[in-house]
PDB file of C-alpha atoms (C1' of nucleotides) in Angstrom:
ATOM      1  CA  MET A 173       1.149  -3.883   5.734  1.00 63.00           C
ATOM      2  CA  PRO A 174      -1.535  -1.981   3.962  1.00 91.00           C
ATOM      3  CA  GLU A 175      -1.644  -3.044   0.355  1.00 94.00           C
ATOM      4  CA  LEU A 176      -4.830  -4.073  -1.410  1.00 95.00           C
ATOM      5  CA  PRO A 177      -5.554  -7.248   0.599  1.00 94.00           C
ATOM      6  CA  ASP A 178      -4.920  -5.511   3.923  1.00 94.00           C
ATOM      7  CA  VAL A 179      -7.080  -2.531   3.015  1.00 94.00           C
ATOM      8  CA  GLU A 180      -9.852  -4.835   1.792  1.00 95.00           C
ATOM      9  CA  LEU A 181      -9.846  -6.489   5.220  1.00 94.00           C
ATOM     10  CA  TYR A 182      -9.844  -3.047   6.857  1.00 95.00           C
ATOM     11  CA  ARG A 183     -12.870  -2.238   4.734  1.00 95.00           C
ATOM     12  CA  ARG A 184     -14.705  -5.321   5.973  1.00 95.00           C
ATOM     13  CA  TYR A 185     -13.688  -4.497   9.526  1.00 95.00           C
ATOM     14  CA  PHE A 186     -15.022  -0.981   9.068  1.00 96.00           C
ATOM     15  CA  GLU A 187     -18.323  -2.362   7.722  1.00 96.00           C
ATOM     16  CA  ALA A 188     -18.598  -4.774  10.630  1.00 96.00           C
ATOM     17  CA  HIS A 189     -17.901  -2.253  13.379  1.00 96.00           C
ATOM     18  CA  ALA A 190     -18.317   1.350  12.247  1.00 97.00           C
ATOM     19  CA  THR A 191     -21.005   1.333   9.584  1.00 97.00           C
ATOM     20  CA  GLY A 192     -24.467   2.162  10.875  1.00 98.00           C
ATOM     21  CA  ARG A 193     -23.453   3.716  14.197  1.00 98.00           C
ATOM     22  CA  GLU A 194     -24.342   7.316  14.828  1.00 98.00           C
ATOM     23  CA  ILE A 195     -21.249   9.507  15.065  1.00 98.00           C
ATOM     24  CA  ALA A 196     -21.411  11.697  18.163  1.00 98.00           C
ATOM     25  CA  ALA A 197     -18.095  13.478  17.745  1.00 97.00           C
ATOM     26  CA  VAL A 198     -14.794  13.395  15.908  1.00 96.00           C
ATOM     27  CA  SER A 199     -11.491  14.326  17.497  1.00 95.00           C
ATOM     28  CA  VAL A 200      -8.063  14.608  15.915  1.00 93.00           C
ATOM     29  CA  PRO A 201      -5.291  14.006  18.459  1.00 91.00           C
ATOM     30  CA  ASP A 202      -2.655  14.384  15.743  1.00 89.00           C
ATOM     31  CA  THR A 203      -3.613  16.755  12.944  1.00 89.00           C
ATOM     32  CA  ARG A 204      -0.570  15.870  10.855  1.00 86.00           C
ATOM     33  CA  ILE A 205      -2.532  13.013   9.356  1.00 91.00           C
ATOM     34  CA  LEU A 206      -5.174  15.297   7.889  1.00 90.00           C
ATOM     35  CA  ASP A 207      -4.948  15.983   4.184  1.00 91.00           C
ATOM     36  CA  GLY A 208      -6.955  18.856   2.763  1.00 90.00           C
ATOM     37  CA  THR A 209      -9.256  19.204   5.738  1.00 93.00           C
ATOM     38  CA  THR A 210      -9.320  20.435   9.324  1.00 93.00           C
ATOM     39  CA  PRO A 211     -10.576  18.877  12.546  1.00 94.00           C
ATOM     40  CA  GLN A 212     -13.474  21.359  12.450  1.00 94.00           C
ATOM     41  CA  ALA A 213     -14.443  20.547   8.864  1.00 94.00           C
ATOM     42  CA  LEU A 214     -14.179  16.826   9.502  1.00 95.00           C
ATOM     43  CA  GLY A 215     -16.329  17.182  12.619  1.00 95.00           C
ATOM     44  CA  ARG A 216     -18.962  19.268  10.854  1.00 95.00           C
ATOM     45  CA  ARG A 217     -19.175  16.740   8.057  1.00 95.00           C
ATOM     46  CA  ALA A 218     -19.442  13.659  10.243  1.00 96.00           C
ATOM     47  CA  ALA A 219     -21.028  14.585  13.579  1.00 96.00           C
ATOM     48  CA  GLY A 220     -24.632  13.518  13.939  1.00 97.00           C
ATOM     49  CA  ARG A 221     -24.422  11.291  10.873  1.00 97.00           C
ATOM     50  CA  ARG A 222     -23.700   7.639  10.192  1.00 97.00           C
ATOM     51  CA  PHE A 223     -21.347   5.860   7.853  1.00 97.00           C
ATOM     52  CA  ASP A 224     -23.631   4.015   5.482  1.00 97.00           C
ATOM     53  CA  GLY A 225     -21.245   2.308   3.101  1.00 96.00           C
ATOM     54  CA  THR A 226     -17.646   1.825   2.085  1.00 96.00           C
ATOM     55  CA  LEU A 227     -15.645   1.824  -1.102  1.00 96.00           C
ATOM     56  CA  ARG A 228     -12.113   0.644  -1.669  1.00 96.00           C
ATOM     57  CA  ARG A 229      -9.947   1.438  -4.644  1.00 94.00           C
ATOM     58  CA  GLY A 230      -6.399   0.239  -4.456  1.00 94.00           C
ATOM     59  CA  LYS A 231      -5.075   1.217  -1.068  1.00 94.00           C
ATOM     60  CA  HIS A 232      -7.679   3.931  -0.486  1.00 94.00           C
ATOM     61  CA  LEU A 233     -10.679   3.279   1.740  1.00 95.00           C
ATOM     62  CA  LEU A 234     -13.623   5.664   1.532  1.00 95.00           C
ATOM     63  CA  ALA A 235     -16.523   5.656   3.979  1.00 96.00           C
ATOM     64  CA  ARG A 236     -19.788   7.266   2.893  1.00 97.00           C
ATOM     65  CA  LEU A 237     -21.790   9.681   4.990  1.00 96.00           C
ATOM     66  CA  GLY A 238     -25.062   9.413   3.100  1.00 94.00           C
ATOM     67  CA  ALA A 239     -25.487  12.403   0.829  1.00 95.00           C
ATOM     68  CA  ASP A 240     -22.839  14.341   2.747  1.00 92.00           C
ATOM     69  CA  GLY A 241     -19.869  12.879   0.972  1.00 95.00           C
ATOM     70  CA  TRP A 242     -17.057  10.672   2.123  1.00 96.00           C
ATOM     71  CA  VAL A 243     -14.243  10.356   4.598  1.00 96.00           C
ATOM     72  CA  ALA A 244     -11.141   9.058   2.848  1.00 94.00           C
ATOM     73  CA  PHE A 245      -8.484   6.935   4.519  1.00 95.00           C
ATOM     74  CA  HIS A 246      -5.021   5.978   3.323  1.00 93.00           C
ATOM     75  CA  PHE A 247      -2.869   3.941   5.662  1.00 92.00           C
ATOM     76  CA  GLY A 248       0.647   4.576   4.450  1.00 90.00           C
ATOM     77  CA  MET A 249       3.040   1.896   5.651  1.00 87.00           C
ATOM     78  CA  THR A 250       1.780   1.276   9.170  1.00 87.00           C
ATOM     79  CA  GLY A 251      -1.743   2.645   9.545  1.00 90.00           C
ATOM     80  CA  THR A 252      -4.554   0.569  11.039  1.00 92.00           C
ATOM     81  CA  LEU A 253      -8.158   0.835  12.173  1.00 94.00           C
ATOM     82  CA  GLU A 254      -9.239  -0.138  15.648  1.00 93.00           C
ATOM     83  CA  TRP A 255     -12.748  -0.275  17.015  1.00 95.00           C
ATOM     84  CA  PHE A 256     -13.175  -0.467  20.784  1.00 94.00           C
ATOM     85  CA  GLU A 257     -15.952  -0.081  23.312  1.00 95.00           C
ATOM     86  CA  ASP A 258     -14.211   1.212  26.406  1.00 92.00           C
ATOM     87  CA  ALA A 259     -12.635   4.665  26.235  1.00 89.00           C
ATOM     88  CA  ALA A 260      -9.658   3.282  28.141  1.00 89.00           C
ATOM     89  CA  GLY A 261      -8.953   1.069  25.157  1.00 89.00           C
ATOM     90  CA  GLU A 262      -7.775   3.935  22.987  1.00 91.00           C
ATOM     91  CA  PRO A 263      -4.661   2.753  21.150  1.00 90.00           C
ATOM     92  CA  GLU A 264      -1.300   4.503  21.126  1.00 90.00           C
ATOM     93  CA  HIS A 265      -0.729   6.751  18.118  1.00 89.00           C
ATOM     94  CA  THR A 266      -4.413   7.420  17.547  1.00 92.00           C
ATOM     95  CA  CYS A 267      -4.558  10.255  15.017  1.00 93.00           C
ATOM     96  CA  VAL A 268      -8.298  10.451  14.406  1.00 94.00           C
ATOM     97  CA  LEU A 269     -11.006   9.218  16.733  1.00 95.00           C
ATOM     98  CA  PHE A 270     -14.677   8.759  15.906  1.00 96.00           C
ATOM     99  CA  ASP A 271     -16.872   8.619  19.014  1.00 97.00           C
ATOM    100  CA  PHE A 272     -20.142   6.852  18.377  1.00 97.00           C
ATOM    101  CA  ALA A 273     -23.376   7.673  20.164  1.00 98.00           C
ATOM    102  CA  ASP A 274     -23.538   4.144  21.610  1.00 97.00           C
ATOM    103  CA  GLY A 275     -20.269   4.742  23.490  1.00 97.00           C
ATOM    104  CA  SER A 276     -17.965   2.797  21.202  1.00 97.00           C
ATOM    105  CA  HIS A 277     -15.123   4.316  19.192  1.00 96.00           C
ATOM    106  CA  LEU A 278     -13.159   3.907  15.999  1.00 96.00           C
ATOM    107  CA  ALA A 279      -9.504   4.938  16.029  1.00 94.00           C
ATOM    108  CA  ILE A 280      -7.347   5.636  13.002  1.00 94.00           C
ATOM    109  CA  VAL A 281      -3.906   4.653  14.185  1.00 92.00           C
ATOM    110  CA  SER A 282      -0.720   5.730  12.465  1.00 90.00           C
ATOM    111  CA  VAL A 283       2.710   5.335  14.005  1.00 87.00           C
ATOM    112  CA  ARG A 284       4.843   6.780  11.214  1.00 81.00           C
ATOM    113  CA  MET A 285       2.451   9.445  10.046  1.00 74.00           C
ATOM    114  CA  LEU A 286       2.607   8.368   6.445  1.00 81.00           C
ATOM    115  CA  GLY A 287      -1.136   7.765   6.292  1.00 86.00           C
ATOM    116  CA  ARG A 288      -3.744  10.327   5.335  1.00 93.00           C
ATOM    117  CA  VAL A 289      -7.314  11.148   6.323  1.00 94.00           C
ATOM    118  CA  GLY A 290      -9.324  13.504   4.151  1.00 93.00           C
ATOM    119  CA  VAL A 291     -12.819  14.228   2.943  1.00 95.00           C
ATOM    120  CA  ALA A 292     -14.383  14.055  -0.501  1.00 94.00           C
ATOM    121  CA  ASP A 293     -17.664  15.141  -2.028  1.00 94.00           C
ATOM    122  CA  ASP A 294     -17.383  12.772  -4.946  1.00 94.00           C
ATOM    123  CA  ALA A 295     -15.469   9.492  -4.858  1.00 94.00           C
ATOM    124  CA  GLU A 296     -14.688   9.347  -8.571  1.00 92.00           C
ATOM    125  CA  ALA A 297     -13.342  12.899  -8.546  1.00 91.00           C
ATOM    126  CA  PHE A 298     -11.244  12.032  -5.495  1.00 92.00           C
ATOM    127  CA  PHE A 299      -9.648   9.103  -7.321  1.00 92.00           C
ATOM    128  CA  GLU A 300      -9.123  11.144 -10.465  1.00 89.00           C
ATOM    129  CA  ASP A 301      -7.372  13.883  -8.522  1.00 88.00           C
ATOM    130  CA  ARG A 302      -4.944  11.253  -7.312  1.00 89.00           C
ATOM    131  CA  HIS A 303      -4.431   9.785 -10.770  1.00 89.00           C
ATOM    132  CA  LEU A 304      -5.517   6.415  -9.475  1.00 92.00           C
ATOM    133  CA  GLY A 305      -5.805   3.603 -11.979  1.00 92.00           C
ATOM    134  CA  PRO A 306      -8.404   0.810 -11.843  1.00 94.00           C
ATOM    135  CA  ASP A 307      -8.460  -1.390  -8.777  1.00 95.00           C
ATOM    136  CA  ALA A 308      -6.434  -4.541  -9.372  1.00 95.00           C
ATOM    137  CA  LEU A 309      -9.478  -6.692  -8.521  1.00 96.00           C
ATOM    138  CA  ASP A 310     -12.063  -4.595 -10.358  1.00 95.00           C
ATOM    139  CA  PRO A 311     -14.097  -7.151 -12.377  1.00 95.00           C
ATOM    140  CA  ASP A 312     -14.182  -4.653 -15.250  1.00 94.00           C
ATOM    141  CA  PHE A 313     -10.391  -4.601 -15.298  1.00 94.00           C
ATOM    142  CA  GLY A 314      -9.775  -7.711 -17.379  1.00 95.00           C
ATOM    143  CA  ARG A 315      -6.810  -9.290 -19.051  1.00 95.00           C
ATOM    144  CA  ALA A 316      -7.034  -7.106 -22.123  1.00 94.00           C
ATOM    145  CA  ALA A 317      -7.087  -3.892 -20.093  1.00 93.00           C
ATOM    146  CA  PHE A 318      -4.200  -5.143 -17.972  1.00 94.00           C
ATOM    147  CA  CYS A 319      -2.072  -5.946 -21.012  1.00 93.00           C
ATOM    148  CA  LYS A 320      -2.936  -2.629 -22.586  1.00 91.00           C
ATOM    149  CA  ALA A 321      -1.984  -0.734 -19.429  1.00 91.00           C
ATOM    150  CA  LEU A 322       1.408  -2.423 -19.194  1.00 92.00           C
ATOM    151  CA  ALA A 323       2.319  -2.987 -22.827  1.00 88.00           C
ATOM    152  CA  GLY A 324       3.768   0.439 -23.565  1.00 84.00           C
ATOM    153  CA  ARG A 325       5.866   0.654 -20.429  1.00 89.00           C
ATOM    154  CA  LYS A 326       9.597   1.003 -20.853  1.00 88.00           C
ATOM    155  CA  GLY A 327      10.751   0.241 -17.317  1.00 89.00           C
ATOM    156  CA  THR A 328      10.712  -2.946 -15.265  1.00 92.00           C
ATOM    157  CA  ILE A 329       7.591  -5.016 -14.729  1.00 94.00           C
ATOM    158  CA  LYS A 330       7.993  -4.436 -11.008  1.00 93.00           C
ATOM    159  CA  SER A 331       7.725  -0.669 -11.363  1.00 93.00           C
ATOM    160  CA  ALA A 332       4.700  -1.070 -13.636  1.00 94.00           C
ATOM    161  CA  LEU A 333       2.878  -3.374 -11.204  1.00 94.00           C
ATOM    162  CA  THR A 334       3.420  -0.943  -8.342  1.00 94.00           C
ATOM    163  CA  ASP A 335       2.484   2.188 -10.308  1.00 92.00           C
ATOM    164  CA  GLN A 336      -0.850   3.203  -8.755  1.00 92.00           C
ATOM    165  CA  SER A 337      -1.842   5.206 -11.820  1.00 91.00           C
ATOM    166  CA  LEU A 338      -1.681   2.037 -13.913  1.00 93.00           C
ATOM    167  CA  ILE A 339      -3.157  -0.456 -11.452  1.00 94.00           C
ATOM    168  CA  ALA A 340      -4.264   0.509  -7.960  1.00 94.00           C
ATOM    169  CA  GLY A 341      -3.492  -1.640  -4.949  1.00 94.00           C
ATOM    170  CA  ILE A 342      -0.210  -3.489  -5.480  1.00 94.00           C
ATOM    171  CA  GLY A 343       2.762  -2.517  -3.325  1.00 94.00           C
ATOM    172  CA  ASN A 344       6.217  -3.871  -2.733  1.00 94.00           C
ATOM    173  CA  ILE A 345       5.287  -7.085  -0.897  1.00 94.00           C
ATOM    174  CA  TYR A 346       2.557  -8.252  -3.255  1.00 95.00           C
ATOM    175  CA  SER A 347       4.398  -7.308  -6.415  1.00 95.00           C
ATOM    176  CA  ASP A 348       7.143  -9.689  -5.288  1.00 95.00           C
ATOM    177  CA  GLU A 349       4.602 -12.450  -4.625  1.00 95.00           C
ATOM    178  CA  ILE A 350       2.773 -11.944  -7.917  1.00 96.00           C
ATOM    179  CA  LEU A 351       6.021 -12.059  -9.890  1.00 95.00           C
ATOM    180  CA  PHE A 352       7.131 -15.140  -7.986  1.00 96.00           C
ATOM    181  CA  GLN A 353       3.876 -16.978  -8.694  1.00 96.00           C
ATOM    182  CA  ALA A 354       4.045 -15.999 -12.359  1.00 96.00           C
ATOM    183  CA  ARG A 355       7.729 -17.009 -12.481  1.00 96.00           C
ATOM    184  CA  VAL A 356       8.629 -13.619 -13.883  1.00 95.00           C
ATOM    185  CA  HIS A 357      11.831 -11.831 -12.939  1.00 93.00           C
ATOM    186  CA  PRO A 358      11.175  -8.420 -11.362  1.00 94.00           C
ATOM    187  CA  ARG A 359      13.570  -6.784 -13.817  1.00 93.00           C
ATOM    188  CA  ALA A 360      11.742  -8.199 -16.836  1.00 93.00           C
ATOM    189  CA  THR A 361      10.195  -5.631 -19.151  1.00 92.00           C
ATOM    190  CA  PRO A 362       6.634  -5.798 -20.467  1.00 92.00           C
ATOM    191  CA  ALA A 363       7.995  -5.828 -24.025  1.00 90.00           C
ATOM    192  CA  ALA A 364      10.236  -8.830 -23.361  1.00 91.00           C
ATOM    193  CA  LEU A 365       7.375 -10.703 -21.727  1.00 92.00           C
ATOM    194  CA  GLY A 366       4.851 -10.362 -24.509  1.00 90.00           C
ATOM    195  CA  GLU A 367       1.100 -10.826 -24.500  1.00 91.00           C
ATOM    196  CA  ALA A 368       0.901 -14.437 -23.363  1.00 93.00           C
ATOM    197  CA  ALA A 369       3.147 -13.967 -20.339  1.00 93.00           C
ATOM    198  CA  LEU A 370       1.364 -10.738 -19.438  1.00 94.00           C
ATOM    199  CA  ALA A 371      -1.950 -12.579 -19.520  1.00 95.00           C
ATOM    200  CA  GLU A 372      -0.513 -15.182 -17.145  1.00 95.00           C
ATOM    201  CA  LEU A 373       0.772 -12.381 -14.947  1.00 95.00           C
ATOM    202  CA  TYR A 374      -2.748 -10.985 -14.786  1.00 96.00           C
ATOM    203  CA  ASP A 375      -4.040 -14.353 -13.602  1.00 96.00           C
ATOM    204  CA  SER A 376      -1.306 -14.516 -10.966  1.00 96.00           C
ATOM    205  CA  MET A 377      -2.161 -11.002  -9.829  1.00 96.00           C
ATOM    206  CA  ARG A 378      -5.788 -11.921  -9.195  1.00 96.00           C
ATOM    207  CA  GLU A 379      -4.958 -15.266  -7.661  1.00 96.00           C
ATOM    208  CA  VAL A 380      -2.405 -13.805  -5.256  1.00 96.00           C
ATOM    209  CA  LEU A 381      -4.557 -10.873  -4.140  1.00 96.00           C
ATOM    210  CA  LEU A 382      -7.668 -13.010  -3.672  1.00 96.00           C
ATOM    211  CA  THR A 383      -5.697 -15.669  -1.814  1.00 96.00           C
ATOM    212  CA  ALA A 384      -4.179 -13.041   0.485  1.00 95.00           C
ATOM    213  CA  VAL A 385      -7.646 -11.704   1.336  1.00 95.00           C
ATOM    214  CA  GLU A 386      -8.953 -15.237   1.955  1.00 95.00           C
ATOM    215  CA  CYS A 387      -6.007 -16.086   4.198  1.00 94.00           C
ATOM    216  CA  GLY A 388      -6.543 -12.970   6.290  1.00 93.00           C
ATOM    217  CA  ALA A 389      -3.706 -10.677   5.195  1.00 91.00           C
ATOM    218  CA  GLY A 390      -2.043  -9.057   8.164  1.00 85.00           C
ATOM    219  CA  SER A 391      -3.481 -11.442  10.753  1.00 87.00           C
ATOM    220  CA  GLU A 392      -1.261 -13.458  13.044  1.00 84.00           C
ATOM    221  CA  GLN A 393      -1.975 -16.747  11.287  1.00 89.00           C
ATOM    222  CA  PHE A 394      -1.679 -15.256   7.830  1.00 92.00           C
ATOM    223  CA  LEU A 395       1.725 -16.665   6.851  1.00 90.00           C
ATOM    224  CA  ASP A 396       0.739 -20.148   8.066  1.00 91.00           C
ATOM    225  CA  ARG A 397      -2.485 -20.117   6.096  1.00 93.00           C
ATOM    226  CA  LEU A 398      -0.889 -19.202   2.794  1.00 94.00           C
ATOM    227  CA  PRO A 399      -0.378 -21.959   0.232  1.00 95.00           C
ATOM    228  CA  LYS A 400       2.908 -23.808   0.701  1.00 94.00           C
ATOM    229  CA  ASP A 401       4.420 -22.463  -2.491  1.00 96.00           C
ATOM    230  CA  TYR A 402       4.091 -18.791  -1.548  1.00 96.00           C
ATOM    231  CA  LEU A 403       7.157 -16.577  -1.309  1.00 94.00           C
ATOM    232  CA  LEU A 404       5.846 -14.328   1.463  1.00 93.00           C
ATOM    233  CA  PRO A 405       6.913 -16.450   4.458  1.00 92.00           C
ATOM    234  CA  HIS A 406      10.361 -16.745   2.868  1.00 92.00           C
ATOM    235  CA  ARG A 407      10.753 -13.155   1.814  1.00 91.00           C
ATOM    236  CA  ALA A 408      14.016 -12.508   3.672  1.00 88.00           C
ATOM    237  CA  GLU A 409      17.780 -12.801   3.368  1.00 85.00           C
ATOM    238  CA  SER A 410      19.202 -16.333   3.076  1.00 86.00           C
ATOM    239  CA  GLU A 411      15.768 -17.956   2.853  1.00 91.00           C
ATOM    240  CA  ARG A 412      15.059 -20.816   0.480  1.00 93.00           C
ATOM    241  CA  CYS A 413      12.707 -20.871  -2.479  1.00 95.00           C
ATOM    242  CA  PRO A 414       9.612 -22.914  -1.527  1.00 95.00           C
ATOM    243  CA  ARG A 415       9.485 -24.248  -5.057  1.00 95.00           C
ATOM    244  CA  CYS A 416      13.055 -25.225  -6.001  1.00 96.00           C
ATOM    245  CA  GLY A 417      14.945 -24.924  -2.729  1.00 95.00           C
ATOM    246  CA  GLY A 418      17.442 -22.468  -4.175  1.00 94.00           C
ATOM    247  CA  GLU A 419      18.502 -19.359  -2.309  1.00 92.00           C
ATOM    248  CA  ILE A 420      16.221 -16.339  -2.509  1.00 93.00           C
ATOM    249  CA  ALA A 421      17.938 -13.309  -4.019  1.00 91.00           C
ATOM    250  CA  HIS A 422      17.667  -9.755  -2.780  1.00 90.00           C
ATOM    251  CA  ALA A 423      18.155  -6.635  -4.871  1.00 89.00           C
ATOM    252  CA  THR A 424      16.912  -3.089  -5.153  1.00 89.00           C
ATOM    253  CA  ILE A 425      14.583  -2.919  -8.135  1.00 91.00           C
ATOM    254  CA  ALA A 426      12.398   0.035  -9.014  1.00 89.00           C
ATOM    255  CA  GLY A 427      13.834   1.664  -5.921  1.00 88.00           C
ATOM    256  CA  ARG A 428      12.383  -0.961  -3.599  1.00 91.00           C
ATOM    257  CA  SER A 429      13.807  -3.912  -1.745  1.00 91.00           C
ATOM    258  CA  SER A 430      12.950  -6.932  -3.863  1.00 93.00           C
ATOM    259  CA  TYR A 431      13.092 -10.652  -3.154  1.00 94.00           C
ATOM    260  CA  PHE A 432      12.891 -13.290  -5.862  1.00 94.00           C
ATOM    261  CA  CYS A 433      14.141 -16.694  -6.937  1.00 94.00           C
ATOM    262  CA  PRO A 434      16.750 -16.278  -9.684  1.00 93.00           C
ATOM    263  CA  ASN A 435      16.290 -19.921 -10.629  1.00 94.00           C
ATOM    264  CA  CYS A 436      12.489 -19.923 -11.025  1.00 95.00           C
ATOM    265  CA  GLN A 437      11.876 -16.376 -12.199  1.00 95.00           C
ATOM    266  CA  LYS A 438      12.943 -15.540 -15.728  1.00 86.00           C
ATOM    267  CA  ALA A 439      13.184 -12.215 -17.527  1.00 85.00           C
ATOM    268  CA  ASP A 440      11.692 -13.452 -20.795  1.00 79.00           C
ATOM    269  CA  ARG A 441       8.677 -15.527 -19.983  1.00 68.00           C
TER     270      ARG A 441
ATOM    271  C1'  DA B 503      24.496   3.639  16.431  1.00 58.33           C
ATOM    272  C1'  DG B 504      22.919   2.804  12.078  1.00 58.33           C
ATOM    273  C1'  DC B 505      19.992   1.034   8.750  1.00 58.33           C
ATOM    274  C1'  DG B 506      15.904  -0.514   6.666  1.00 58.33           C
ATOM    275  C1'  DA B 507      10.819  -0.870   6.661  1.00 58.33           C
ATOM    276  C1'  DT B 508       4.474  -2.734   3.692  1.00 58.33           C
ATOM    277  C1'  DG B 509       3.759   4.190   0.799  1.00 58.33           C
ATOM    278  C1'  DT B 510       3.697   8.556  -1.697  1.00 58.33           C
ATOM    279  C1'  DT B 511       5.652  12.618  -3.640  1.00 58.33           C
ATOM    280  C1'  DC B 512       9.042  15.643  -5.460  1.00 58.33           C
ATOM    281  C1'  DG B 513      13.154  17.165  -7.773  1.00 58.33           C
ATOM    282  C1'  DC B 514      17.013  15.827 -10.655  1.00 58.33           C
ATOM    283  C1'  DC B 515      19.006  13.438 -14.408  1.00 58.33           C
ATOM    284  C1'  DG B 516      19.616  10.714 -18.677  1.00 58.33           C
TER     285       DG B 516
ATOM    286  C1'  DT C 205       7.866  12.726 -22.184  1.00 58.33           C
ATOM    287  C1'  DC C 206       9.180   8.808 -19.723  1.00 58.33           C
ATOM    288  C1'  DG C 207      11.417   6.251 -16.251  1.00 58.33           C
ATOM    289  C1'  DG C 208      15.038   5.506 -12.812  1.00 58.33           C
ATOM    290  C1'  DC C 209      16.814   7.164  -8.623  1.00 58.33           C
ATOM    291  C1'  DG C 210      17.413   9.268  -4.213  1.00 58.33           C
ATOM    292  C1'  DA C 211      15.566  12.084  -0.680  1.00 58.33           C
ATOM    293  C1'  DA C 212      12.061  13.368   2.341  1.00 58.33           C
ATOM    294  C1'  DC C 213       8.278  12.448   5.444  1.00 58.33           C
ATOM    295  C1'  DA C 214       8.296  10.114  10.930  1.00 58.33           C
ATOM    296  C1'  DT C 215       9.072   6.438  13.933  1.00 58.33           C
ATOM    297  C1'  DC C 216      10.232   1.957  15.423  1.00 58.33           C
ATOM    298  C1'  DG C 217      12.809  -2.266  15.792  1.00 58.33           C
ATOM    299  C1'  DC C 218      16.576  -5.240  14.702  1.00 58.33           C
TER     300       DC C 218
END
DNA sequence: AGCGATGTTCGCCG
DNA sequence: TCGGCGAACATCGC
């Protein structure tokens, strides 16, 4: 699940449960998730300190340890955060575990091991190292910057939207929803779309991501809460378009499984 | 049993 | 140089 809306909700969850608690110890039941650090280094950096703020850019969540830098989380395809009070509540597949001094815990859970946990001294440098573009919801990333970022691209609009070095935060699921809402075919090219359609696509991008956060992306009731004309609940084989009733098409585009409505979504608008 | 899955990265190719 | 593509990573569920 973790694309921008999911990670934004993880960030809020982290703020609600982990921020402010004194960290007594850090353990790493599965070190494969560590990226550029060791259990010892992570423990030295965090033990005895408190998380005092969070920062999200795209799908990366960073948690600040005062002047001692950051712990960086990336959730891959299946990673989650889980805070719990009773030690017996430790989830399966816990890779990193923060034990707080008050007896509660925060688990970083990753079933498929595609997530990453690292440390950083400087957040901006961390993002630069990863060639991460501006966050899709960054207020400073406006229509003009969006159009400029996409305009020169030769490939499909879908590959551009999901390129984290161009715009950070959009993955396979939300690129499909954004294109559906903008009525743009995933194989359209930025050049064929032109400035006006790209500007509309920008509006759809913001609207979709903000709506997904508001509706509680990833929660059980999420699909029911979404507006009636959203593709997400119908993003499957032989489903019907919530707008025109036509059959949803499935194709591999930009190397990813893509769902769209061939009737509503056009390559040149 | 086999295939595909919300992500990222790398090598190969046009 | 750019972009598409497939594989790899690891595991689960249909």
